[in-house]
Amino acid sequence: MDLALWIVAGLLCAVMLFGGATKVLVPKETLAAAPGGAWTGDRSAAFVKTLGAVEILAAIGIVVPAIVGIAPVMVPVTAVCWVLLMVGAMATHLRRHERVAVLANVIYLAMGVFVACGRF
């Protein structure tokens, strides 16, 4: 079970890091034109960049505390925060009728629940 938790946390870390870096580094207009990124057109550039920074911090929080052994309780706390973020993402994509994005969010949410339950 511990190995499965590490694998899922590692995958979530990669998803968070990639998504966050994309939101921070890619211009909002480019994101809005990308598949699944149309929602960024409804938000300010500052909001998108802040969300990206939060995702990068989540990538750190989902694995680093357990690796270094300092405040390992932050791993499930981060996973719970990720689940809440995915609920918001699902609501946004549902309003826009973006079913594929909702499906991806459901998968990421389930992964977050698995890590949260397994690490608490």
mmCIF file of C-alpha atoms in Angstrom:
data_model
loop_
_atom_site.group_PDB
_atom_site.id
_atom_site.type_symbol
_atom_site.label_atom_id
_atom_site.label_comp_id
_atom_site.label_asym_id
_atom_site.label_seq_id
_atom_site.Cartn_x
_atom_site.Cartn_y
_atom_site.Cartn_z
ATOM 1 C CA MET A 1 0.000 0.000 0.000
ATOM 2 C CA ASP A 2 2.845 2.365 0.816
ATOM 3 C CA LEU A 3 4.292 1.856 -2.667
ATOM 4 C CA ALA A 4 0.904 2.565 -4.269
ATOM 5 C CA LEU A 5 0.591 5.757 -2.223
ATOM 6 C CA TRP A 6 4.061 6.890 -3.324
ATOM 7 C CA ILE A 7 3.266 6.157 -6.974
ATOM 8 C CA VAL A 8 -0.039 8.052 -6.897
ATOM 9 C CA ALA A 9 1.535 10.946 -4.985
ATOM 10 C CA GLY A 10 4.352 11.063 -7.543
ATOM 11 C CA LEU A 11 1.885 11.123 -10.426
ATOM 12 C CA LEU A 12 -0.113 13.869 -8.735
ATOM 13 C CA CYS A 13 3.107 15.792 -8.153
ATOM 14 C CA ALA A 14 3.889 15.608 -11.872
ATOM 15 C CA VAL A 15 0.352 16.722 -12.812
ATOM 16 C CA MET A 16 0.464 19.595 -10.319
ATOM 17 C CA LEU A 17 3.930 20.717 -11.375
ATOM 18 C CA PHE A 18 3.140 20.593 -15.092
ATOM 19 C CA GLY A 19 -0.239 22.318 -14.709
ATOM 20 C CA GLY A 20 1.141 24.943 -12.359
ATOM 21 C CA ALA A 21 4.197 25.698 -14.458
ATOM 22 C CA THR A 22 2.022 25.999 -17.547
ATOM 23 C CA LYS A 23 -0.288 28.485 -15.840
ATOM 24 C CA VAL A 24 2.625 30.521 -14.484
ATOM 25 C CA LEU A 25 4.821 30.552 -17.599
ATOM 26 C CA VAL A 26 2.424 30.491 -20.575
ATOM 27 C CA PRO A 27 0.539 33.700 -21.457
ATOM 28 C CA LYS A 28 -3.163 33.635 -20.645
ATOM 29 C CA GLU A 29 -4.141 34.186 -24.273
ATOM 30 C CA THR A 30 -2.174 31.103 -25.339
ATOM 31 C CA LEU A 31 -3.770 29.051 -22.566
ATOM 32 C CA ALA A 32 -7.246 30.222 -23.596
ATOM 33 C CA ALA A 33 -6.629 28.978 -27.146
ATOM 34 C CA ALA A 34 -5.410 25.550 -25.983
ATOM 35 C CA PRO A 35 -7.770 22.561 -25.657
ATOM 36 C CA GLY A 36 -9.311 22.576 -22.185
ATOM 37 C CA GLY A 37 -7.959 26.029 -21.452
ATOM 38 C CA ALA A 38 -10.852 28.172 -22.621
ATOM 39 C CA TRP A 39 -11.847 28.805 -18.990
ATOM 40 C CA THR A 40 -8.790 31.040 -18.599
ATOM 41 C CA GLY A 41 -10.433 33.545 -20.925
ATOM 42 C CA ASP A 42 -13.027 34.188 -18.207
ATOM 43 C CA ARG A 43 -10.425 34.907 -15.511
ATOM 44 C CA SER A 44 -7.784 37.556 -14.986
ATOM 45 C CA ALA A 45 -4.153 36.838 -15.773
ATOM 46 C CA ALA A 46 -3.327 37.349 -12.085
ATOM 47 C CA PHE A 47 -5.871 34.702 -11.073
ATOM 48 C CA VAL A 48 -4.476 32.176 -13.554
ATOM 49 C CA LYS A 49 -0.883 32.812 -12.431
ATOM 50 C CA THR A 50 -1.867 32.609 -8.749
ATOM 51 C CA LEU A 51 -3.637 29.321 -9.383
ATOM 52 C CA GLY A 52 -0.496 28.072 -11.108
ATOM 53 C CA ALA A 53 1.629 29.076 -8.117
ATOM 54 C CA VAL A 54 -0.775 27.248 -5.790
ATOM 55 C CA GLU A 55 -0.449 24.123 -7.949
ATOM 56 C CA ILE A 56 3.354 24.331 -7.802
ATOM 57 C CA LEU A 57 3.194 24.633 -4.014
ATOM 58 C CA ALA A 58 0.847 21.632 -3.950
ATOM 59 C CA ALA A 59 3.365 19.641 -5.999
ATOM 60 C CA ILE A 60 5.935 20.354 -3.316
ATOM 61 C CA GLY A 61 3.538 19.626 -0.457
ATOM 62 C CA ILE A 62 2.364 16.277 -1.814
ATOM 63 C CA VAL A 63 5.822 14.649 -1.668
ATOM 64 C CA VAL A 64 8.547 16.740 -0.022
ATOM 65 C CA PRO A 65 7.322 16.549 3.607
ATOM 66 C CA ALA A 66 7.271 12.754 3.453
ATOM 67 C CA ILE A 67 10.666 12.595 1.750
ATOM 68 C CA VAL A 68 12.444 14.802 4.277
ATOM 69 C CA GLY A 69 10.420 13.614 7.269
ATOM 70 C CA ILE A 70 9.544 17.132 8.401
ATOM 71 C CA ALA A 71 5.818 17.691 9.027
ATOM 72 C CA PRO A 72 4.685 14.616 7.055
ATOM 73 C CA VAL A 73 1.101 15.440 8.020
ATOM 74 C CA MET A 74 1.299 18.086 5.297
ATOM 75 C CA VAL A 75 1.043 15.355 2.644
ATOM 76 C CA PRO A 76 -2.585 14.402 3.426
ATOM 77 C CA VAL A 77 -3.438 18.039 4.153
ATOM 78 C CA THR A 78 -2.138 18.952 0.694
ATOM 79 C CA ALA A 79 -4.105 16.056 -0.809
ATOM 80 C CA VAL A 80 -7.314 17.338 0.826
ATOM 81 C CA CYS A 81 -6.615 20.836 -0.526
ATOM 82 C CA TRP A 82 -6.051 19.287 -3.962
ATOM 83 C CA VAL A 83 -9.429 17.541 -3.715
ATOM 84 C CA LEU A 84 -11.087 20.873 -2.939
ATOM 85 C CA LEU A 85 -9.289 22.468 -5.884
ATOM 86 C CA MET A 86 -10.541 19.675 -8.153
ATOM 87 C CA VAL A 87 -14.116 20.225 -6.943
ATOM 88 C CA GLY A 88 -13.774 23.847 -8.020
ATOM 89 C CA ALA A 89 -12.225 22.832 -11.322
ATOM 90 C CA MET A 90 -15.048 20.380 -11.963
ATOM 91 C CA ALA A 91 -17.648 23.063 -11.249
ATOM 92 C CA THR A 92 -15.913 25.436 -13.666
ATOM 93 C CA HIS A 93 -15.703 22.834 -16.443
ATOM 94 C CA LEU A 94 -19.286 21.640 -15.862
ATOM 95 C CA ARG A 95 -20.551 25.226 -16.270
ATOM 96 C CA ARG A 96 -18.675 25.391 -19.563
ATOM 97 C CA HIS A 97 -19.907 21.913 -20.661
ATOM 98 C CA GLU A 98 -16.328 20.605 -20.980
ATOM 99 C CA ARG A 99 -16.929 16.945 -20.242
ATOM 100 C CA VAL A 100 -13.419 15.673 -21.015
ATOM 101 C CA ALA A 101 -11.899 18.147 -18.565
ATOM 102 C CA VAL A 102 -14.425 17.099 -15.917
ATOM 103 C CA LEU A 103 -13.430 13.460 -16.392
ATOM 104 C CA ALA A 104 -9.763 14.347 -15.900
ATOM 105 C CA ASN A 105 -10.661 16.312 -12.760
ATOM 106 C CA VAL A 106 -12.606 13.334 -11.385
ATOM 107 C CA ILE A 107 -9.543 11.120 -11.866
ATOM 108 C CA TYR A 108 -7.254 13.658 -10.169
ATOM 109 C CA LEU A 109 -9.797 14.057 -7.367
ATOM 110 C CA ALA A 110 -9.903 10.281 -6.816
ATOM 111 C CA MET A 111 -6.113 10.182 -6.702
ATOM 112 C CA GLY A 112 -6.117 12.967 -4.114
ATOM 113 C CA VAL A 113 -8.702 11.134 -1.984
ATOM 114 C CA PHE A 114 -6.572 7.973 -2.157
ATOM 115 C CA VAL A 115 -3.464 9.805 -0.979
ATOM 116 C CA ALA A 116 -5.351 11.707 1.738
ATOM 117 C CA CYS A 117 -7.009 8.585 3.129
ATOM 118 C CA GLY A 118 -3.854 6.500 2.878
ATOM 119 C CA ARG A 119 -1.600 9.080 4.549
ATOM 120 C CA PHE A 120 -4.000 10.150 7.332
#
